[in-house]
Amino acid sequence: MTRRLTAVGLPAALFVVLALVPLYAGVFDDRFVLLFATRILIFAIVAVSLDFILGYGEMVSFGHAAYIGLGAYAVGILAEHDVWAAWISFPLAMAVCALFALVTGAISLRTRGVYFIMITLAFGQMAYYTTTSLSAYGGDDGLTMWGRSELFGTGLFNGDTSFYYIVFGVLLASYLILKVMTRSRFGRVLEGAKQNEARMEAIGIDPYRYRLTAFVLAGTIAGLAGALMANQAEFVSPAYMSWHRSGELIVMVILGGMGHLHGAILGAIAYMVLEETLSGYTEHWRLIFGPLLILIVLYGKGGLLGAIRGR
């Protein structure tokens, strides 16, 4: 009963609470909460996309943050050239990330284990150092956007509340799409390949094609989140795609409960809230957060979701 409630009730409750955040911010006139919650949702989108390949496909990508940066730079560079239409910049950001994921995934997925981790890390760092060398677009200092994208001539991106609900809608859509995929034949093949790849090949299924498709889809969704982040911050930086950020994304997934998409959302919320709270007390907040994470993983037996289930 508890497990069923966690699988169905918790995601629904989570999205209801997130949908009510603007109402809380409006009642208490707290703009910071709304802006902070928007940033959390953007990272939740990326965490969900990572959990799709990490939790279901056992692909430990240490370069997943590269898609955030690529998506953000696609929007930022177009804005620098006075192209503000979201219907142009967002699809382009997703296409760039899909192409990058296709090329890097086609190579990386030929390997396994630590080799896969190192190759994805290498590709992520290649993207990072490429953006730092773009002196025409700020280089190390990043690129400032003097406004936000326009959606069919409207100012929906400019309002904090309307932009929040756009991000919320993207998170909900990403979650539902990936949830359907994990429960389809596609998801069962990913799970089967994770448990026994040789058996899948023996029955005539090539796991490589499925893994590559999942890898590209995850990168595309993360790139969309990067486009949203560029608009939210009105700034683009190479730091978005550093290996440190990729590590933080993996921590979010593990913290929430790997292999459960709503666990990735919960992990993103917990990580961002803990970071904001602990950093207010000390700049060495990671020294406190590290042991907390270890305790949750050891005794939760499945992150925060494991602790909620009491397993």
Coordinates of C-alpha atoms in Angstrom, one line a residue:
M1 CA 0.0 0.0 0.0
T2 CA 2.8 2.4 0.9
R3 CA 4.7 1.5 -2.3
R4 CA 1.6 2.2 -4.4
L5 CA 1.0 5.5 -2.6
T6 CA 4.6 6.5 -3.4
A7 CA 4.3 5.5 -7.0
V8 CA 1.1 7.3 -7.7
G9 CA 0.2 9.7 -4.9
L10 CA 3.7 11.2 -4.4
P11 CA 4.2 12.4 -8.0
A12 CA 0.7 13.9 -8.0
A13 CA 1.2 15.6 -4.7
L14 CA 4.6 16.9 -5.9
F15 CA 3.2 18.5 -9.0
V16 CA 0.2 20.0 -7.1
V17 CA 2.6 21.6 -4.6
L18 CA 4.8 22.9 -7.4
A19 CA 1.8 24.3 -9.2
L20 CA 0.8 26.3 -6.0
V21 CA 4.2 28.0 -5.5
P22 CA 3.2 31.1 -7.5
L23 CA 0.1 31.4 -5.3
Y24 CA 2.2 31.3 -2.2
A25 CA 4.7 33.8 -3.6
G26 CA 1.8 36.2 -4.5
V27 CA 0.1 36.0 -1.1
F28 CA 3.3 36.6 0.8
D29 CA 4.8 39.0 -1.9
D30 CA 7.9 36.8 -2.0
R31 CA 9.5 37.1 -5.4
F32 CA 12.7 35.3 -4.4
V33 CA 10.7 32.1 -3.7
L34 CA 9.2 32.2 -7.2
L35 CA 12.6 32.8 -8.9
F36 CA 14.3 30.1 -6.8
A37 CA 11.5 27.6 -7.5
T38 CA 11.8 28.4 -11.2
R39 CA 15.5 27.5 -11.1
I40 CA 14.7 24.3 -9.2
L41 CA 12.2 23.2 -11.9
I42 CA 14.8 23.8 -14.6
F43 CA 17.3 21.6 -12.8
A44 CA 14.5 19.1 -12.2
I45 CA 14.0 18.8 -15.9
V46 CA 17.6 18.0 -16.4
A47 CA 17.6 15.5 -13.5
V48 CA 14.6 13.7 -14.9
S49 CA 16.3 13.4 -18.3
L50 CA 19.5 12.1 -16.6
D51 CA 17.6 9.6 -14.5
F52 CA 16.0 8.2 -17.7
I53 CA 19.4 7.0 -19.0
L54 CA 21.0 6.5 -15.6
G55 CA 18.3 4.8 -13.6
Y56 CA 16.7 2.8 -16.4
G57 CA 19.6 2.4 -18.9
E58 CA 22.6 2.3 -16.5
M59 CA 24.4 5.0 -18.5
V60 CA 26.4 7.0 -16.1
S61 CA 26.9 10.2 -18.1
F62 CA 29.5 12.5 -16.6
G63 CA 29.0 15.1 -19.3
H64 CA 25.2 15.6 -19.1
A65 CA 25.6 19.3 -18.1
A66 CA 27.1 19.9 -21.5
Y67 CA 23.5 19.9 -22.9
I68 CA 22.5 22.6 -20.5
G69 CA 25.3 24.8 -21.8
L70 CA 24.7 24.0 -25.5
G71 CA 21.0 24.8 -25.2
A72 CA 21.7 28.0 -23.3
Y73 CA 24.4 29.2 -25.8
A74 CA 22.1 28.4 -28.7
V75 CA 19.5 30.9 -27.3
G76 CA 22.2 33.4 -26.1
I77 CA 24.0 33.5 -29.4
L78 CA 20.8 34.0 -31.4
A79 CA 19.8 36.8 -29.0
E80 CA 23.2 38.4 -29.6
H81 CA 22.3 38.5 -33.3
D82 CA 18.8 39.9 -32.4
V83 CA 16.9 36.7 -32.9
W84 CA 14.5 36.6 -30.0
A85 CA 11.7 34.3 -31.3
A86 CA 11.4 31.3 -29.0
W87 CA 9.9 29.2 -31.9
I88 CA 13.3 29.6 -33.6
S89 CA 15.8 29.5 -30.7
F90 CA 14.2 26.7 -28.7
P91 CA 13.9 24.1 -31.5
L92 CA 17.4 25.0 -32.6
A93 CA 18.7 24.5 -29.1
M94 CA 17.1 21.1 -28.9
A95 CA 18.4 20.2 -32.4
V96 CA 22.0 21.2 -31.5
C97 CA 21.8 19.1 -28.3
A98 CA 20.2 16.1 -30.2
L99 CA 23.0 16.2 -32.8
F100 CA 25.7 16.5 -30.1
A101 CA 24.1 13.6 -28.2
L102 CA 23.9 11.5 -31.4
V103 CA 27.5 11.9 -32.3
T104 CA 28.9 11.5 -28.8
G105 CA 26.5 8.8 -27.8
A106 CA 27.3 6.8 -31.0
I107 CA 31.0 6.7 -29.8
S108 CA 30.5 6.5 -26.0
L109 CA 28.0 3.7 -26.1
R110 CA 30.5 1.4 -27.7
T111 CA 32.1 1.2 -24.2
R112 CA 30.9 0.2 -20.8
G113 CA 31.6 1.1 -17.1
V114 CA 34.4 3.5 -16.3
Y115 CA 35.3 3.9 -19.9
F116 CA 31.8 5.2 -20.7
I117 CA 32.1 7.6 -17.8
M118 CA 35.5 8.9 -18.9
I119 CA 34.4 9.4 -22.6
T120 CA 31.3 11.3 -21.6
L121 CA 33.4 13.4 -19.3
A122 CA 35.9 14.1 -22.1
F123 CA 33.1 15.1 -24.5
G124 CA 31.6 17.4 -21.9
Q125 CA 34.9 19.1 -21.2
M126 CA 35.5 19.5 -24.9
A127 CA 32.2 21.4 -25.1
Y128 CA 33.1 23.4 -22.0
Y129 CA 36.5 24.5 -23.3
T130 CA 35.0 25.3 -26.7
T131 CA 32.6 27.8 -25.2
T132 CA 35.4 29.4 -23.1
S133 CA 37.3 30.1 -26.3
L134 CA 34.3 31.9 -27.9
S135 CA 35.7 35.4 -27.3
A136 CA 33.1 37.0 -29.5
Y137 CA 30.5 35.7 -27.1
G138 CA 32.1 36.5 -23.8
G139 CA 34.5 33.6 -23.4
D140 CA 35.2 32.8 -19.8
D141 CA 33.0 35.8 -18.7
G142 CA 29.9 34.5 -20.3
L143 CA 27.3 36.2 -22.4
T144 CA 24.6 38.6 -21.1
M145 CA 21.2 38.5 -22.6
W146 CA 19.4 41.9 -22.6
G147 CA 16.0 40.4 -22.3
R148 CA 14.1 37.2 -22.8
S149 CA 12.8 35.2 -25.7
E150 CA 9.5 36.1 -27.3
L151 CA 6.7 33.6 -27.7
F152 CA 4.7 34.5 -30.8
G153 CA 5.0 38.2 -30.0
T154 CA 3.7 37.9 -26.4
G155 CA 5.6 38.7 -23.2
L156 CA 4.9 35.4 -21.5
F157 CA 8.6 34.9 -20.9
N158 CA 9.0 38.3 -19.2
G159 CA 6.5 37.7 -16.4
D160 CA 7.9 35.8 -13.4
T161 CA 4.6 33.9 -12.9
S162 CA 3.9 33.1 -16.5
F163 CA 7.5 32.0 -17.1
Y164 CA 7.3 29.8 -14.0
Y165 CA 4.3 28.0 -15.5
I166 CA 6.0 27.6 -18.8
V167 CA 8.9 25.8 -17.0
F168 CA 6.4 23.8 -15.0
G169 CA 4.6 22.8 -18.1
V170 CA 7.9 21.6 -19.7
L171 CA 8.8 19.6 -16.6
L172 CA 5.3 18.0 -16.5
A173 CA 5.4 17.2 -20.2
S174 CA 9.0 15.8 -19.9
Y175 CA 8.0 13.6 -17.0
L176 CA 4.9 12.2 -18.7
I177 CA 6.7 11.5 -21.9
L178 CA 9.6 9.7 -20.2
K179 CA 7.1 7.9 -17.9
V180 CA 5.2 6.5 -20.8
M181 CA 8.5 5.5 -22.5
T182 CA 9.7 3.6 -19.4
R183 CA 6.5 1.6 -19.3
S184 CA 6.5 0.8 -23.0
R185 CA 8.4 -1.9 -24.9
F186 CA 11.2 0.7 -25.3
G187 CA 11.6 1.0 -21.5
R188 CA 11.4 -2.8 -21.0
V189 CA 14.3 -3.2 -23.5
L190 CA 16.4 -0.7 -21.6
E191 CA 15.7 -2.5 -18.3
G192 CA 16.4 -5.9 -19.9
A193 CA 19.7 -4.7 -21.4
K194 CA 20.7 -3.3 -18.0
Q195 CA 20.0 -6.7 -16.3
N196 CA 21.4 -9.0 -19.0
E197 CA 22.5 -7.6 -22.3
A198 CA 23.6 -11.0 -23.8
R199 CA 20.1 -12.4 -23.3
M200 CA 18.6 -9.4 -25.1
E201 CA 20.9 -10.0 -28.1
A202 CA 20.1 -13.7 -28.0
I203 CA 16.4 -13.0 -28.7
G204 CA 17.3 -10.7 -31.6
I205 CA 17.2 -7.3 -29.9
D206 CA 20.0 -4.8 -30.4
P207 CA 20.3 -2.8 -27.1
Y208 CA 22.7 -0.3 -28.7
R209 CA 20.0 1.3 -30.9
Y210 CA 17.7 1.7 -27.9
R211 CA 20.4 3.1 -25.7
L212 CA 21.4 5.6 -28.3
T213 CA 17.8 6.7 -28.8
A214 CA 17.4 7.2 -25.1
F215 CA 20.7 9.0 -24.9
V216 CA 19.7 11.4 -27.7
L217 CA 16.2 12.0 -26.1
A218 CA 17.8 12.7 -22.7
G219 CA 20.2 15.2 -24.2
T220 CA 17.4 17.0 -26.2
I221 CA 15.3 17.5 -23.0
A222 CA 18.4 18.7 -21.1
G223 CA 19.1 21.2 -24.0
L224 CA 15.5 22.5 -23.7
A225 CA 16.2 23.1 -20.0
G226 CA 19.3 24.9 -20.9
A227 CA 17.3 27.2 -23.2
L228 CA 15.0 27.9 -20.3
M229 CA 17.9 28.6 -17.9
A230 CA 19.4 31.2 -20.3
N231 CA 16.0 33.0 -20.2
Q232 CA 15.6 32.7 -16.5
A233 CA 19.1 34.1 -15.7
E234 CA 19.3 36.3 -18.8
F235 CA 22.9 35.1 -18.8
V236 CA 24.9 32.3 -20.4
S237 CA 28.1 30.9 -18.9
P238 CA 30.5 28.1 -19.7
A239 CA 30.1 27.1 -16.1
Y240 CA 26.7 25.6 -17.0
M241 CA 28.5 22.7 -18.6
S242 CA 31.4 22.0 -16.3
W243 CA 32.0 18.5 -14.9
H244 CA 31.2 19.8 -11.5
R245 CA 27.6 20.5 -12.7
S246 CA 27.4 17.0 -14.2
G247 CA 28.4 15.6 -10.8
E248 CA 25.7 17.6 -9.1
L249 CA 23.1 16.3 -11.4
I250 CA 24.1 12.7 -10.6
V251 CA 23.9 13.5 -6.9
M252 CA 20.4 14.9 -7.4
V253 CA 19.3 11.6 -9.1
I254 CA 20.9 9.5 -6.4
L255 CA 19.6 11.7 -3.6
G256 CA 16.0 11.5 -4.8
G257 CA 16.0 7.8 -5.7
M258 CA 17.5 6.5 -8.9
G259 CA 15.2 4.7 -11.3
H260 CA 12.2 6.7 -10.4
L261 CA 11.5 9.9 -12.4
H262 CA 9.7 11.6 -9.6
G263 CA 12.6 10.7 -7.4
A264 CA 14.8 12.9 -9.6
I265 CA 12.5 15.8 -9.2
L266 CA 12.5 15.3 -5.4
G267 CA 16.3 15.0 -5.5
A268 CA 16.6 18.3 -7.4
I269 CA 14.4 20.1 -4.9
A270 CA 16.2 18.6 -1.9
Y271 CA 19.6 19.4 -3.3
M272 CA 18.8 23.0 -4.3
V273 CA 17.1 23.7 -1.0
L274 CA 19.9 22.2 1.0
E275 CA 22.5 24.1 -1.0
E276 CA 20.7 27.4 -0.5
T277 CA 20.1 26.8 3.2
L278 CA 23.6 25.5 4.1
S279 CA 25.4 28.1 2.0
G280 CA 23.7 30.7 4.1
Y281 CA 25.6 29.4 7.2
T282 CA 29.0 28.6 5.6
E283 CA 30.8 28.6 2.3
H284 CA 32.0 25.1 3.1
W285 CA 28.5 23.8 3.0
R286 CA 29.5 20.7 1.0
L287 CA 31.4 19.4 4.1
I288 CA 28.0 19.2 5.8
F289 CA 26.0 18.0 2.7
G290 CA 28.4 15.2 1.9
P291 CA 27.8 13.2 5.1
L292 CA 24.1 13.8 4.8
L293 CA 24.1 12.4 1.3
I294 CA 26.0 9.3 2.5
L295 CA 23.5 8.7 5.4
I296 CA 20.5 9.0 3.0
V297 CA 22.0 6.6 0.5
L298 CA 23.1 4.1 3.2
Y299 CA 20.0 4.1 5.3
G300 CA 17.4 5.2 2.9
K301 CA 18.3 2.3 0.5
G302 CA 17.1 4.2 -2.5
G303 CA 17.5 7.8 -1.6
L304 CA 14.7 10.0 -0.3
L305 CA 12.1 7.7 -1.9
G306 CA 13.6 4.7 -0.1
A307 CA 13.4 6.6 3.2
I308 CA 9.8 7.5 2.5
R309 CA 8.9 3.9 1.7
G310 CA 10.7 2.9 4.9
R311 CA 12.9 0.4 3.1

